[in-house]
Coordinates of C-alpha atoms in Angstrom, one line a residue:
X12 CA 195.6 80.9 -26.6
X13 CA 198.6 82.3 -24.7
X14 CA 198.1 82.9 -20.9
X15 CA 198.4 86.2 -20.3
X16 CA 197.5 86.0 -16.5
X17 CA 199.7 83.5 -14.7
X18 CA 201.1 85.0 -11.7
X19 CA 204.6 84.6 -11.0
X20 CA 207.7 85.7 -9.1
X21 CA 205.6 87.5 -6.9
X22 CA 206.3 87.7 -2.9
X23 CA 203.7 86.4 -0.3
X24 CA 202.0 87.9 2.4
X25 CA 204.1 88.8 5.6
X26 CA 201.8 86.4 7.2
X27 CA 201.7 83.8 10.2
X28 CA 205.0 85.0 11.9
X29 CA 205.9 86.3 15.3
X30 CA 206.7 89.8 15.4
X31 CA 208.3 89.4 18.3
X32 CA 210.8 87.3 17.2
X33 CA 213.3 90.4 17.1
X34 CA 216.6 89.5 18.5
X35 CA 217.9 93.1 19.8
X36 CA 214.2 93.2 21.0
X37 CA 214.3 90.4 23.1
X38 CA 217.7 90.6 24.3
X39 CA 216.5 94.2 25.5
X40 CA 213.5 92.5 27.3
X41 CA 215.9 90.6 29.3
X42 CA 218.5 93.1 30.0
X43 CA 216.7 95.8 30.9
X44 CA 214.5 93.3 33.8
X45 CA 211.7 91.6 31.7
X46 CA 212.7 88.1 31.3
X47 CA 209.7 86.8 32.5
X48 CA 207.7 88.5 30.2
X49 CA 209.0 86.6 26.9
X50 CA 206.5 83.7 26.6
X51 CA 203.8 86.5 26.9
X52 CA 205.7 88.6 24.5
X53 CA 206.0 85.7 21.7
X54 CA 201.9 85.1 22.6
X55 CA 201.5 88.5 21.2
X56 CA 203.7 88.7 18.6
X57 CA 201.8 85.7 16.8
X58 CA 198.8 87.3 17.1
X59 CA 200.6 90.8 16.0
X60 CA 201.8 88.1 12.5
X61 CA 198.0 86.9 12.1
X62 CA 195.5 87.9 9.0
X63 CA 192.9 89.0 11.5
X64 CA 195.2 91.4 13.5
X65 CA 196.7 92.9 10.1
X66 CA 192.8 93.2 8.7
X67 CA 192.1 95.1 11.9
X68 CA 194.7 97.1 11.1
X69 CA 193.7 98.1 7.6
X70 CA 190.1 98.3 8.4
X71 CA 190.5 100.8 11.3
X72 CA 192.3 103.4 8.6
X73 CA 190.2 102.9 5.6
X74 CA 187.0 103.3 8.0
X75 CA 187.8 106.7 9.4
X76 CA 186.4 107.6 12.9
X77 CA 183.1 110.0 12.3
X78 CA 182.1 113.0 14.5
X79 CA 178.5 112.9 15.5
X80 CA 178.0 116.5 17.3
X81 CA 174.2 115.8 17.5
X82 CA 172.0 113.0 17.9
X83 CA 168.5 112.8 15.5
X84 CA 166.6 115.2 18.2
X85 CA 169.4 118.4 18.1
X86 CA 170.5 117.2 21.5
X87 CA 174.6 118.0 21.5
X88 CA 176.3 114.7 22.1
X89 CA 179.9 114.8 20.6
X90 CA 180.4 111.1 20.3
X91 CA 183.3 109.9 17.6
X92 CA 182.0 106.3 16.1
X93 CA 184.5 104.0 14.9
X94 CA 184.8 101.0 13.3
X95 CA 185.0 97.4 15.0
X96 CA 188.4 96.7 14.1
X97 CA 189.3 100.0 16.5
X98 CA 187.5 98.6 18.9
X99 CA 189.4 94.9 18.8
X100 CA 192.9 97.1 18.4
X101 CA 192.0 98.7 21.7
X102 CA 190.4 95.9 23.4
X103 CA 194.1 93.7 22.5
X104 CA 195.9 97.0 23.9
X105 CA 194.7 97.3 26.9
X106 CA 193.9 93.5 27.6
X107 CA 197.6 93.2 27.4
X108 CA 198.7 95.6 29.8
X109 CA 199.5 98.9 27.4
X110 CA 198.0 100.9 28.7
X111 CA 198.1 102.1 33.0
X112 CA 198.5 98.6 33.8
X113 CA 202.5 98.7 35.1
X114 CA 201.3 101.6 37.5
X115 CA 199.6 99.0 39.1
X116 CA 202.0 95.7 38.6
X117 CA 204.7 95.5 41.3
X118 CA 207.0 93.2 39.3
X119 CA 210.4 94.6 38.7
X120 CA 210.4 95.4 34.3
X121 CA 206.5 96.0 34.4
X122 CA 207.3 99.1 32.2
X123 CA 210.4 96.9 29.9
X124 CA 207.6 94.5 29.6
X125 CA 204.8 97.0 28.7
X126 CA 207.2 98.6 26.2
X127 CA 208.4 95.8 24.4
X128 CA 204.5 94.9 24.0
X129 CA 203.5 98.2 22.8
X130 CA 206.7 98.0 20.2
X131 CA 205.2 94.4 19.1
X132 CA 201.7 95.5 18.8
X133 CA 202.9 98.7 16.9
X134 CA 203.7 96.9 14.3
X135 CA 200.0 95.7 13.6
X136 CA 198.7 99.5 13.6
X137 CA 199.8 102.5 15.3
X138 CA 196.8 104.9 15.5
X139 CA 195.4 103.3 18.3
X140 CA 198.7 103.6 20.5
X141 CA 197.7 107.2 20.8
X142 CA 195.3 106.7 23.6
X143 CA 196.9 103.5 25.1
X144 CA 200.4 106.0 25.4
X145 CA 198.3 108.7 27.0
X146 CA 196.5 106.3 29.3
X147 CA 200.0 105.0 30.3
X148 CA 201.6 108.5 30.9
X149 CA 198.4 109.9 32.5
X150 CA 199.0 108.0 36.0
X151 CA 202.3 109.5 37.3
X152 CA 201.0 113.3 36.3
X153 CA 197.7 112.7 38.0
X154 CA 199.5 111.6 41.5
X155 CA 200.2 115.3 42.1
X156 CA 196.9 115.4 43.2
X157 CA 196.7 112.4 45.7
X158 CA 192.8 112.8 46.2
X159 CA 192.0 112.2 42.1
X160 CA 194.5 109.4 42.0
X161 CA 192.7 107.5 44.3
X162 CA 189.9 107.5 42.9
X163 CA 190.7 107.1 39.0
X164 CA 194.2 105.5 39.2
X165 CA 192.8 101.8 39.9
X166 CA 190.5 102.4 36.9
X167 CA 193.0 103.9 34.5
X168 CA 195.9 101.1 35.5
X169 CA 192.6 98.5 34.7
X170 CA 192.9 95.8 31.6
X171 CA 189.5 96.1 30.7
X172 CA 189.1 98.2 27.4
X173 CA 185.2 99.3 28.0
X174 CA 184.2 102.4 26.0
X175 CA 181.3 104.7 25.8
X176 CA 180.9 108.0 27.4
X177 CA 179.3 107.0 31.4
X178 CA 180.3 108.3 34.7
X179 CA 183.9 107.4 35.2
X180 CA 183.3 105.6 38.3
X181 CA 181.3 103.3 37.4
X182 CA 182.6 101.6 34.2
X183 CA 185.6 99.0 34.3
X184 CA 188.5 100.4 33.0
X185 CA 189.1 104.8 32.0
X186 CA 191.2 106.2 29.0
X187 CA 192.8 109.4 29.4
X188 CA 194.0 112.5 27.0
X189 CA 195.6 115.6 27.1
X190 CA 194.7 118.8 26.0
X191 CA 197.8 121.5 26.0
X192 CA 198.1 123.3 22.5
X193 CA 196.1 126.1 21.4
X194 CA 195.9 127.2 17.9
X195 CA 197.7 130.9 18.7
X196 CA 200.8 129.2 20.3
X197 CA 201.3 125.2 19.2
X198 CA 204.0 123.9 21.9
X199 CA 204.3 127.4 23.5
X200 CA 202.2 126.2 25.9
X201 CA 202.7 129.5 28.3
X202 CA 200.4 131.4 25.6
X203 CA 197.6 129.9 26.2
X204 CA 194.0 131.4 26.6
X205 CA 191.9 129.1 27.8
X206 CA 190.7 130.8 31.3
X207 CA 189.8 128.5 34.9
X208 CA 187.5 130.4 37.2
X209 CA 186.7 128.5 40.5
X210 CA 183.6 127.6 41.3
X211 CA 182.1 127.6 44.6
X212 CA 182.3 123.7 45.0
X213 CA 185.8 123.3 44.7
X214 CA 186.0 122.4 41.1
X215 CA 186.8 124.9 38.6
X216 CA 185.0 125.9 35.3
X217 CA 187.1 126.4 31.9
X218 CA 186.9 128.2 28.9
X219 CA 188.4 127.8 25.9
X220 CA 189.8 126.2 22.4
X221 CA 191.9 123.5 21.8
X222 CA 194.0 123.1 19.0
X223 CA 195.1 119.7 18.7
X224 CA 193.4 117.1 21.0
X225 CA 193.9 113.3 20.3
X226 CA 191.5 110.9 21.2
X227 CA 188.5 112.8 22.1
X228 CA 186.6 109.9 23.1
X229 CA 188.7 109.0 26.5
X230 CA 187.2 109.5 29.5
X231 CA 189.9 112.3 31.3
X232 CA 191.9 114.7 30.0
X233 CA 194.4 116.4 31.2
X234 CA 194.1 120.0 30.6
X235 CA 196.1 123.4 30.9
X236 CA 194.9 126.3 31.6
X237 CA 195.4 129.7 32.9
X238 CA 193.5 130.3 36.6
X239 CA 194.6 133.3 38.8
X240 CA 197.7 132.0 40.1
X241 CA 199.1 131.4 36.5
X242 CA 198.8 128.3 34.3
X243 CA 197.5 125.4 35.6
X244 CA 196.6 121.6 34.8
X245 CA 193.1 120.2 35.5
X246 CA 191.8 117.0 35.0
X247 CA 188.3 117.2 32.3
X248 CA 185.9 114.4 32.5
X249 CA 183.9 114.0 29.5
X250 CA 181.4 112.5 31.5
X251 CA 180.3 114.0 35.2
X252 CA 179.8 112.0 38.6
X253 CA 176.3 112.3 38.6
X254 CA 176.0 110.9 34.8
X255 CA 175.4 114.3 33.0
X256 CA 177.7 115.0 30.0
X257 CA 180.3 117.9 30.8
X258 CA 180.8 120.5 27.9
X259 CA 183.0 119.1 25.8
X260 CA 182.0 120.4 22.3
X261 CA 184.3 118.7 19.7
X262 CA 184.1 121.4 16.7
X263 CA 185.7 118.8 14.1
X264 CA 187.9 116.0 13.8
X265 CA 191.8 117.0 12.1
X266 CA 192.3 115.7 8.3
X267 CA 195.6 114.2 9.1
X268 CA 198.3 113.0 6.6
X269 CA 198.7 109.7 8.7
X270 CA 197.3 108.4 11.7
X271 CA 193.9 108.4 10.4
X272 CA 192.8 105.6 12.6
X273 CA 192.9 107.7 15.4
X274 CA 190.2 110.5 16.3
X275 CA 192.5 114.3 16.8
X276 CA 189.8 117.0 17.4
X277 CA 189.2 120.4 18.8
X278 CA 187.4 120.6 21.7
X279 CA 185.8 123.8 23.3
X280 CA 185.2 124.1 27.0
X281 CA 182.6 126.9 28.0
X282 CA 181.8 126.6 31.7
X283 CA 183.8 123.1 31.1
X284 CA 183.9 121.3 34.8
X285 CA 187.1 120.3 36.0
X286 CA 189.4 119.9 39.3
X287 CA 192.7 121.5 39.7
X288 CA 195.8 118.9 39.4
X289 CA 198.5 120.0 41.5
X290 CA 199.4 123.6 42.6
X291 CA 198.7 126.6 40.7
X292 CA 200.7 128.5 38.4
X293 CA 202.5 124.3 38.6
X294 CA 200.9 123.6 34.7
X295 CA 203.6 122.6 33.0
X296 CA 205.6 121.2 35.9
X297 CA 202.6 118.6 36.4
X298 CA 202.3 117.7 33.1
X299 CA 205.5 117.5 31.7
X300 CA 205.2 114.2 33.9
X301 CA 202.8 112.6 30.8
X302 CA 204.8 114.2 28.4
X303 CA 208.0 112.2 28.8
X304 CA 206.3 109.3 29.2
X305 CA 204.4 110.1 25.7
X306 CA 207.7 111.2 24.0
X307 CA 209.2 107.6 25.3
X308 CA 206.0 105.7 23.7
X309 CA 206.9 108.2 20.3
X310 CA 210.4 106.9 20.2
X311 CA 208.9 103.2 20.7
X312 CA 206.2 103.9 17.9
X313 CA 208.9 105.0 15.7
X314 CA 211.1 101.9 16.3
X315 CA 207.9 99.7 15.8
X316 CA 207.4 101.8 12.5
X317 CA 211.2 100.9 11.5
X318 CA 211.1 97.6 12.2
X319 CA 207.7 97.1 10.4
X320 CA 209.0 98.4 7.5
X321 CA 212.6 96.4 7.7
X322 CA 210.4 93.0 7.5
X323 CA 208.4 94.2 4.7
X324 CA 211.5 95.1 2.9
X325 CA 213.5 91.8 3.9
X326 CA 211.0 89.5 3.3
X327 CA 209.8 91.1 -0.4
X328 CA 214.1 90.4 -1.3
X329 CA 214.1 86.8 0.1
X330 CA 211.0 85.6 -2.7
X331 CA 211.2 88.4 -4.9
X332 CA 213.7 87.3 -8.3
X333 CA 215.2 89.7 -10.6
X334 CA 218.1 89.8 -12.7
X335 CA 219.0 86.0 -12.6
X336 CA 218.3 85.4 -8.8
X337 CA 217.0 86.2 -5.3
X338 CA 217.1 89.6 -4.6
X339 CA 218.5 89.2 -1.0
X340 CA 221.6 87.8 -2.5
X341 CA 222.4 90.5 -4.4
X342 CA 225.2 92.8 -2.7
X343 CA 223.6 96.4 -3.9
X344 CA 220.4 95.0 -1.9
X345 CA 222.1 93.3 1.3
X346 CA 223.8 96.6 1.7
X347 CA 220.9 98.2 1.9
X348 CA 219.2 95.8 4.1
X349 CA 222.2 95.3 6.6
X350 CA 221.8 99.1 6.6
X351 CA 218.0 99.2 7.5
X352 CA 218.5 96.8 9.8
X353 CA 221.7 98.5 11.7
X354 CA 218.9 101.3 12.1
X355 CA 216.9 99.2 13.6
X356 CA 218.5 97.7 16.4
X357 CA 220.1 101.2 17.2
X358 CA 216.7 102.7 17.1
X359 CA 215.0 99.5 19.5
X360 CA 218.1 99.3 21.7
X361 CA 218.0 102.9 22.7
X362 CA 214.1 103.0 23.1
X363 CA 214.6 100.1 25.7
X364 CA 217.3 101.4 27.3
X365 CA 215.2 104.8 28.6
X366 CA 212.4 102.4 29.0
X367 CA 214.1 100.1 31.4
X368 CA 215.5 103.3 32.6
X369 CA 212.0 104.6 33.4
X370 CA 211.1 101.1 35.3
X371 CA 214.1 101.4 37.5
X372 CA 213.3 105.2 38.5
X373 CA 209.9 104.6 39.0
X374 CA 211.1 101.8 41.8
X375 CA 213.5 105.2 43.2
X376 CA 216.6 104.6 41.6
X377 CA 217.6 108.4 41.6
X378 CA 221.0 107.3 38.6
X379 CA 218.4 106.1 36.5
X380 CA 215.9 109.0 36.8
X381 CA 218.7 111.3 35.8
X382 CA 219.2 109.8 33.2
X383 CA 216.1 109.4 31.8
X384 CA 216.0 113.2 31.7
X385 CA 218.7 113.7 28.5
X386 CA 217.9 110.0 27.2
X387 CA 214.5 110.5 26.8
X388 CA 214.5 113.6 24.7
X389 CA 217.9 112.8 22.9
X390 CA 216.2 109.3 22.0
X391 CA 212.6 111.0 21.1
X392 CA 214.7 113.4 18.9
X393 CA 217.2 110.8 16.8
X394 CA 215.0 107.5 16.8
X395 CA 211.8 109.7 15.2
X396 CA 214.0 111.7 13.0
X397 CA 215.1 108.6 10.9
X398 CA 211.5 106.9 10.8
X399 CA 210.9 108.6 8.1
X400 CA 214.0 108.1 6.0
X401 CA 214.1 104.4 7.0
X402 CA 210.6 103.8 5.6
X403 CA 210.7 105.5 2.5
X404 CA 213.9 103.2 1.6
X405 CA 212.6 100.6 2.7
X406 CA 209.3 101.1 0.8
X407 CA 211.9 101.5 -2.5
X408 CA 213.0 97.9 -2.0
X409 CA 209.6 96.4 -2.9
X410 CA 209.6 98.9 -6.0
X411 CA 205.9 99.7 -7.4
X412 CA 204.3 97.2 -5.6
X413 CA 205.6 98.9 -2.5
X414 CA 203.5 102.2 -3.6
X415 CA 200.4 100.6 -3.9
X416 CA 197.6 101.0 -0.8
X417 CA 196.9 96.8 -0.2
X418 CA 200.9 96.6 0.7
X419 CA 200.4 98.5 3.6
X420 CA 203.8 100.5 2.5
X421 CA 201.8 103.8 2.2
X422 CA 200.2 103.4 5.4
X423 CA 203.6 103.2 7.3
X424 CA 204.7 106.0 5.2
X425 CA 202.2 108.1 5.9
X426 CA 202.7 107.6 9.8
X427 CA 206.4 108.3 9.9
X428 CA 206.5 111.7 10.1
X429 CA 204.3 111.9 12.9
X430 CA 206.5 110.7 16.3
X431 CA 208.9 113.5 15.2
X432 CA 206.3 115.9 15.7
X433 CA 203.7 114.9 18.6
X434 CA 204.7 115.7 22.1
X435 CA 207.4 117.6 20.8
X436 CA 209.0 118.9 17.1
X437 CA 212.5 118.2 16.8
X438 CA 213.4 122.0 17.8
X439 CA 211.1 121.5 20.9
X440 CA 213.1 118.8 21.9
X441 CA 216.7 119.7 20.7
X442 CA 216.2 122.7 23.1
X443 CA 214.8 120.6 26.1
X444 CA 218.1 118.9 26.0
X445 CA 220.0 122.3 26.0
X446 CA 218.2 123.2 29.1
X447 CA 218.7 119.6 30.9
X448 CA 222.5 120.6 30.1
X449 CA 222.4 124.3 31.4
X450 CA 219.9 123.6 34.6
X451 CA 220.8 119.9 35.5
X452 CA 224.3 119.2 35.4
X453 CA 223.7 115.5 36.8
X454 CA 221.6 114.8 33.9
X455 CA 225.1 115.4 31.9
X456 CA 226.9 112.9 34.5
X457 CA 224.3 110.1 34.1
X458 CA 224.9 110.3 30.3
X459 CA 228.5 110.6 30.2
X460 CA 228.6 107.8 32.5
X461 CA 226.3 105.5 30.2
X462 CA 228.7 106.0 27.3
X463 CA 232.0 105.3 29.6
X464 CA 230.5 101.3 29.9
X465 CA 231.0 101.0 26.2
X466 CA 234.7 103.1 25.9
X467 CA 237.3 100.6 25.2
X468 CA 235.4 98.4 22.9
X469 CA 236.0 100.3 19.8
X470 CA 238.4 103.0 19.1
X471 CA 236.0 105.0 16.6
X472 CA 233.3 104.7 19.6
X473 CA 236.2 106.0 21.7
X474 CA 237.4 109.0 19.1
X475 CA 233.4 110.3 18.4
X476 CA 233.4 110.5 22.4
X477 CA 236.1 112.8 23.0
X478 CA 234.9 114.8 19.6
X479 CA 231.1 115.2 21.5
X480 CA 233.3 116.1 24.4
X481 CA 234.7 118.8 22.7
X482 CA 231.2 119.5 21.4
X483 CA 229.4 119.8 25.1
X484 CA 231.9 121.7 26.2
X485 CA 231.9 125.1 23.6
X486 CA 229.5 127.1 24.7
X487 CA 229.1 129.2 21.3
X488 CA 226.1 129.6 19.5
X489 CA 224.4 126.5 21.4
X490 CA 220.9 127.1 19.9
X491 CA 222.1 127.1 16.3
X492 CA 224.1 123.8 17.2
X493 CA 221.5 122.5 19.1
X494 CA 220.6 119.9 16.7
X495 CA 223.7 119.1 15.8
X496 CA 225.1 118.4 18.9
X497 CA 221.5 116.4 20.0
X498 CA 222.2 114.1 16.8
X499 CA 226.0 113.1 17.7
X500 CA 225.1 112.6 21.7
X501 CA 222.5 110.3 20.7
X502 CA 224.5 108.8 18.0
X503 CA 227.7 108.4 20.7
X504 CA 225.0 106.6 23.1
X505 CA 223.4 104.4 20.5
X506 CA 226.9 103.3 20.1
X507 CA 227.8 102.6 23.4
X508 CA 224.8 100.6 23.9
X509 CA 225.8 98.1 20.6
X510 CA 229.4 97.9 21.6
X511 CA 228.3 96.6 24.4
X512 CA 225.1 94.0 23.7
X513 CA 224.9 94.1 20.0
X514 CA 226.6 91.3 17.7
X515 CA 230.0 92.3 16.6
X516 CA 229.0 92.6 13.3
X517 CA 226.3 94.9 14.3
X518 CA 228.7 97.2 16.7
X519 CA 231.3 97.3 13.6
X520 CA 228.9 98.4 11.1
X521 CA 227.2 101.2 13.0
X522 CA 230.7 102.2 14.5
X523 CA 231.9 102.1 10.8
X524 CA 228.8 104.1 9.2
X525 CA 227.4 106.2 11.9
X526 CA 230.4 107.6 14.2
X527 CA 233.3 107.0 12.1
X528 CA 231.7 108.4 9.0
X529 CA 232.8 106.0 6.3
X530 CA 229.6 106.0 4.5
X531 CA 227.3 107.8 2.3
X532 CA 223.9 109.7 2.7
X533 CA 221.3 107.4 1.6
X534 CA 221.0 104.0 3.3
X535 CA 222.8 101.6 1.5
X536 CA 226.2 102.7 1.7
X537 CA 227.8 100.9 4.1
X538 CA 231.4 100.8 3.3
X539 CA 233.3 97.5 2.1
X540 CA 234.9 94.5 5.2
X541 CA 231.5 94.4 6.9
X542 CA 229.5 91.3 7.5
X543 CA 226.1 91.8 6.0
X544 CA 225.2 88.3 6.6
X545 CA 225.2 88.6 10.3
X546 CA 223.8 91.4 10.2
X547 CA 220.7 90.4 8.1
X548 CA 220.5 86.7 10.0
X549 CA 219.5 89.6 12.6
X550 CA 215.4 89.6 10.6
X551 CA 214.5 86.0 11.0
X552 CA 212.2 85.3 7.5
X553 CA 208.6 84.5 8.4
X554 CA 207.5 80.5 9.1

């Protein structure tokens, strides 16, 4: 009998490599102050290439987290149960410094080196980087009220993952969340209902809906909400001082398209406990603090996502024969491959460029902080925008067998669309840099003089700045350009940044394709003269 089963010409797992092995990564690490956090780096990046770490993965989106409003006896209790691998995700996350932990490390590049890691570890799964981001950007809003910083900040910068809802105080390590949209404004924040009375204590009591809350299961939030002298942030513990749980009724957990790992709820505060962060009427100027630091981590998440899905698509065309040989050495293919992969270093050298950037003004360097004002927004706007598009051709390469669930295609699919959208649409944060340009002049200066390094290295670098000059400088119908003019600063900046620390190849390529235009729509239309093979030599194959 003929054997109709034998398996053939089909590609192996992406298995038993180290993610970090990235070169624009790693180069990144280095430049931007982190050298001495390679060998650490590479530790994780095995474990990131491992079966068990990519099981964890899977397992903690195919076993959803469950809302339990009530135990057996009616008592309310609001506890979200997840599944192990969650737990391991989290317990890796925060083990390894993802979370607070450069608040607290005094080494110049702690936040390089905690970005890079939570790029790595992205790659693995990115639900749980929800609460390790918010953690992360937490600390910096929370110093605005010195007295709650001392007392949480040591336990939110902690590398000890310990969950379950107990006094803060006395566990080992705290997550934190925020809580700003309600479901008659989304990000127009200002319209908010939710109402702070103070209470005779000190603390304040809250009332209200929340819209969109991720990670309901942290131990803080940070909250905003209108008190008497306007809108206002507070800080919610789940869990009060004395041990007694605060109101924090979670009325059901969101039905997301992506990101299903992770628990997004709706919480309602009645009589809700909480202490006042900052000064009154000072809301959004507090927490716009943990909002730039959770639109950097988008723009890392996004990168991870990218690269994730540049591997997957490489490594299918190296053992994956069609057509009378490997697919990787067929020119339609490397074209689209060099493509994805010109993306991608754009994409990871940008996101480690604000986050160095963020290390540097976080030590006082006033240049850099400036700068991280446009690049932070211009990078969360550009780098999540092409997640999507990058994945979904990338997910093409591996054809059908790229559509089905146990490829793990779909799931990175299904999560691409969401960095664009949290902390920030793509509107939100095309008109943040509008007013960074109208209000903060020397935001403008720090840009302009981040591109000037790379003038002079190539010409079409050179003519797409004095085009964006052109740009910045009309000051008709600014909203309706808005995006328009967001895309080509980012664009110009992304190629300064190659010009001067990517490969030539790499520099030509994106100068070629991206500023001076000679290319298509779809990835995969690189023109003609480039070299591909230096470019691709770029995604190491898996060992």
């Amino acid at each position: 009998m003929a054997a109709t089963h034998e398996v053939s010409n089909q590609v192996p797992p992406l298995l038993g490599h180290d993610v970090a092995a990235d070169p624009a990564l790693l180069e990144a690490v280095v430049r931007e102050g982190a050298g001495w956090h390679l060998e650490d780096l590479h530790r994780l990046g095995r474990l990131a290439g491992t079966e068990q770490a990519q099981r964890w993965g899977d397992e903690a989106n195919r076993y959803t987290p469950v809302l339990r409003t009530h135990d057996r006896y009616g008592n309310r209790v609001d506890e979200v149960d997840f599944h192990p691998a969650w737990h391991e995700l989290m317990r890796v996350a925060v083990g390894e410094g993802l979370a607070g932990a450069p608040w607290a490390d005094p080494r110049p590049g702690a936040h390089v080196a905690r970005a890079a890691g939570l790029l790595v570890w992205s790659v693995v799964e990115q639900g749980h980087a929800c609460p390790v981001s918010m953690t992360y950007a937490a600390v910096p809003a929370l110093r605005a009220q010195p007295d709650l910083a001392a007392r949480f900040e040591p336990l939110l910068t902690s590398r000890e993952y310990d969950p379950g809802l107990r006094a803060p105080e006395g566990k080992r390590g705290l997550l934190a969340g925020m809580g700003m949209t309600e479901k008659q404004g989304g990000s127009d924040v200002r319209t908010n209902t939710t109402t702070a009375t103070p209470a005779t204590d000190g603390s304040w009591l809250l009332r209200g809906h929340k819209w969109f809350t991720s990670a309901p299961m942290n131990d803080l939030f940070l909250v905003l909400a209108q008190a008497p002298g306007g809108l206002s942030c507070f800080l919610v513990p789940r869990v009060l001082p004395d041990g007694t749980r605060n109101v924090f009724r979670i009325q059901r957990l969101k039905d997301k398209l992506g990101n299903r790992s992770n628990a997004s709820g709706e919480p309602e505060f009645d009589d809700t406990v909480a202490w006042l962060v900052g000064e009154q009427g000072r809301g959004v100027a507090v927490i716009i603090e943990m909002v730039s630091l959770t639109r950097l981590d988008s723009s890392l998440g996004s990168a991870s996502g990218m690269r994730a899905a540049l591997m997957q698509a490489v490594h299918h065309a190296r053992h994956r024969h069609a057509f009378g040989g490997a697919l990787y050495d067929k020119p339609l293919m490397r074209n689209v491959l060099a493509d994805l992969a010109v993306e991608s270093e754009a994409a990871t050298t940008m996101a480690m460029r604000v986050a160095g950037a963020v290390d540097r003004a976080a030590r006082g360097d006033a240049a850099e902080r400036e700068f991280t004002r446009l690049a932070t927004a211009l990078t969360k706007y550009w780098v999540c925008k092409r997640q999507p598009a990058l994945v979904a051709e990338a997910l093409e390469c591996l054809g059908g067998n790229g559509y089905t669930e146990d490829s793990g295609m779909p799931r990175l699919y299904r999560e691409a669309p969401l960095n664009g959208i949290w902390e920030g649409s793509g509107n939100v944060n095309a008109l943040d840099v509008l007013r960074a340009l109208a209000r903060e002049p020397q935001s403008l200066a720090a840009y302009e003089h981040e591109v000037s390094l790379g003038l002079g290295g190539d010409g079409r670098l050179d003519q797409a700045w004095q085009e964006l000059r052109k740009e910045l400088a009309d000051p008709g119908e600014r909203e309706l350009r808005a995006r328009r003019l967001v895309e080509r600063m980012a664009l110009v900046l992304q190629g300064s940044l190659l010009v001067r620390h990517a490969p030539a190849a790499v520099a030509d390529a994106f100068c070629a394709s991206r500023l001076a235009g000679d290319r298509g729509l779809a990835f995969g239309t690189l023109p003609p003269g480039l070299d591909l093979t230096a470019i691709l030599d770029r995604v190491p194959p898996a060992s």
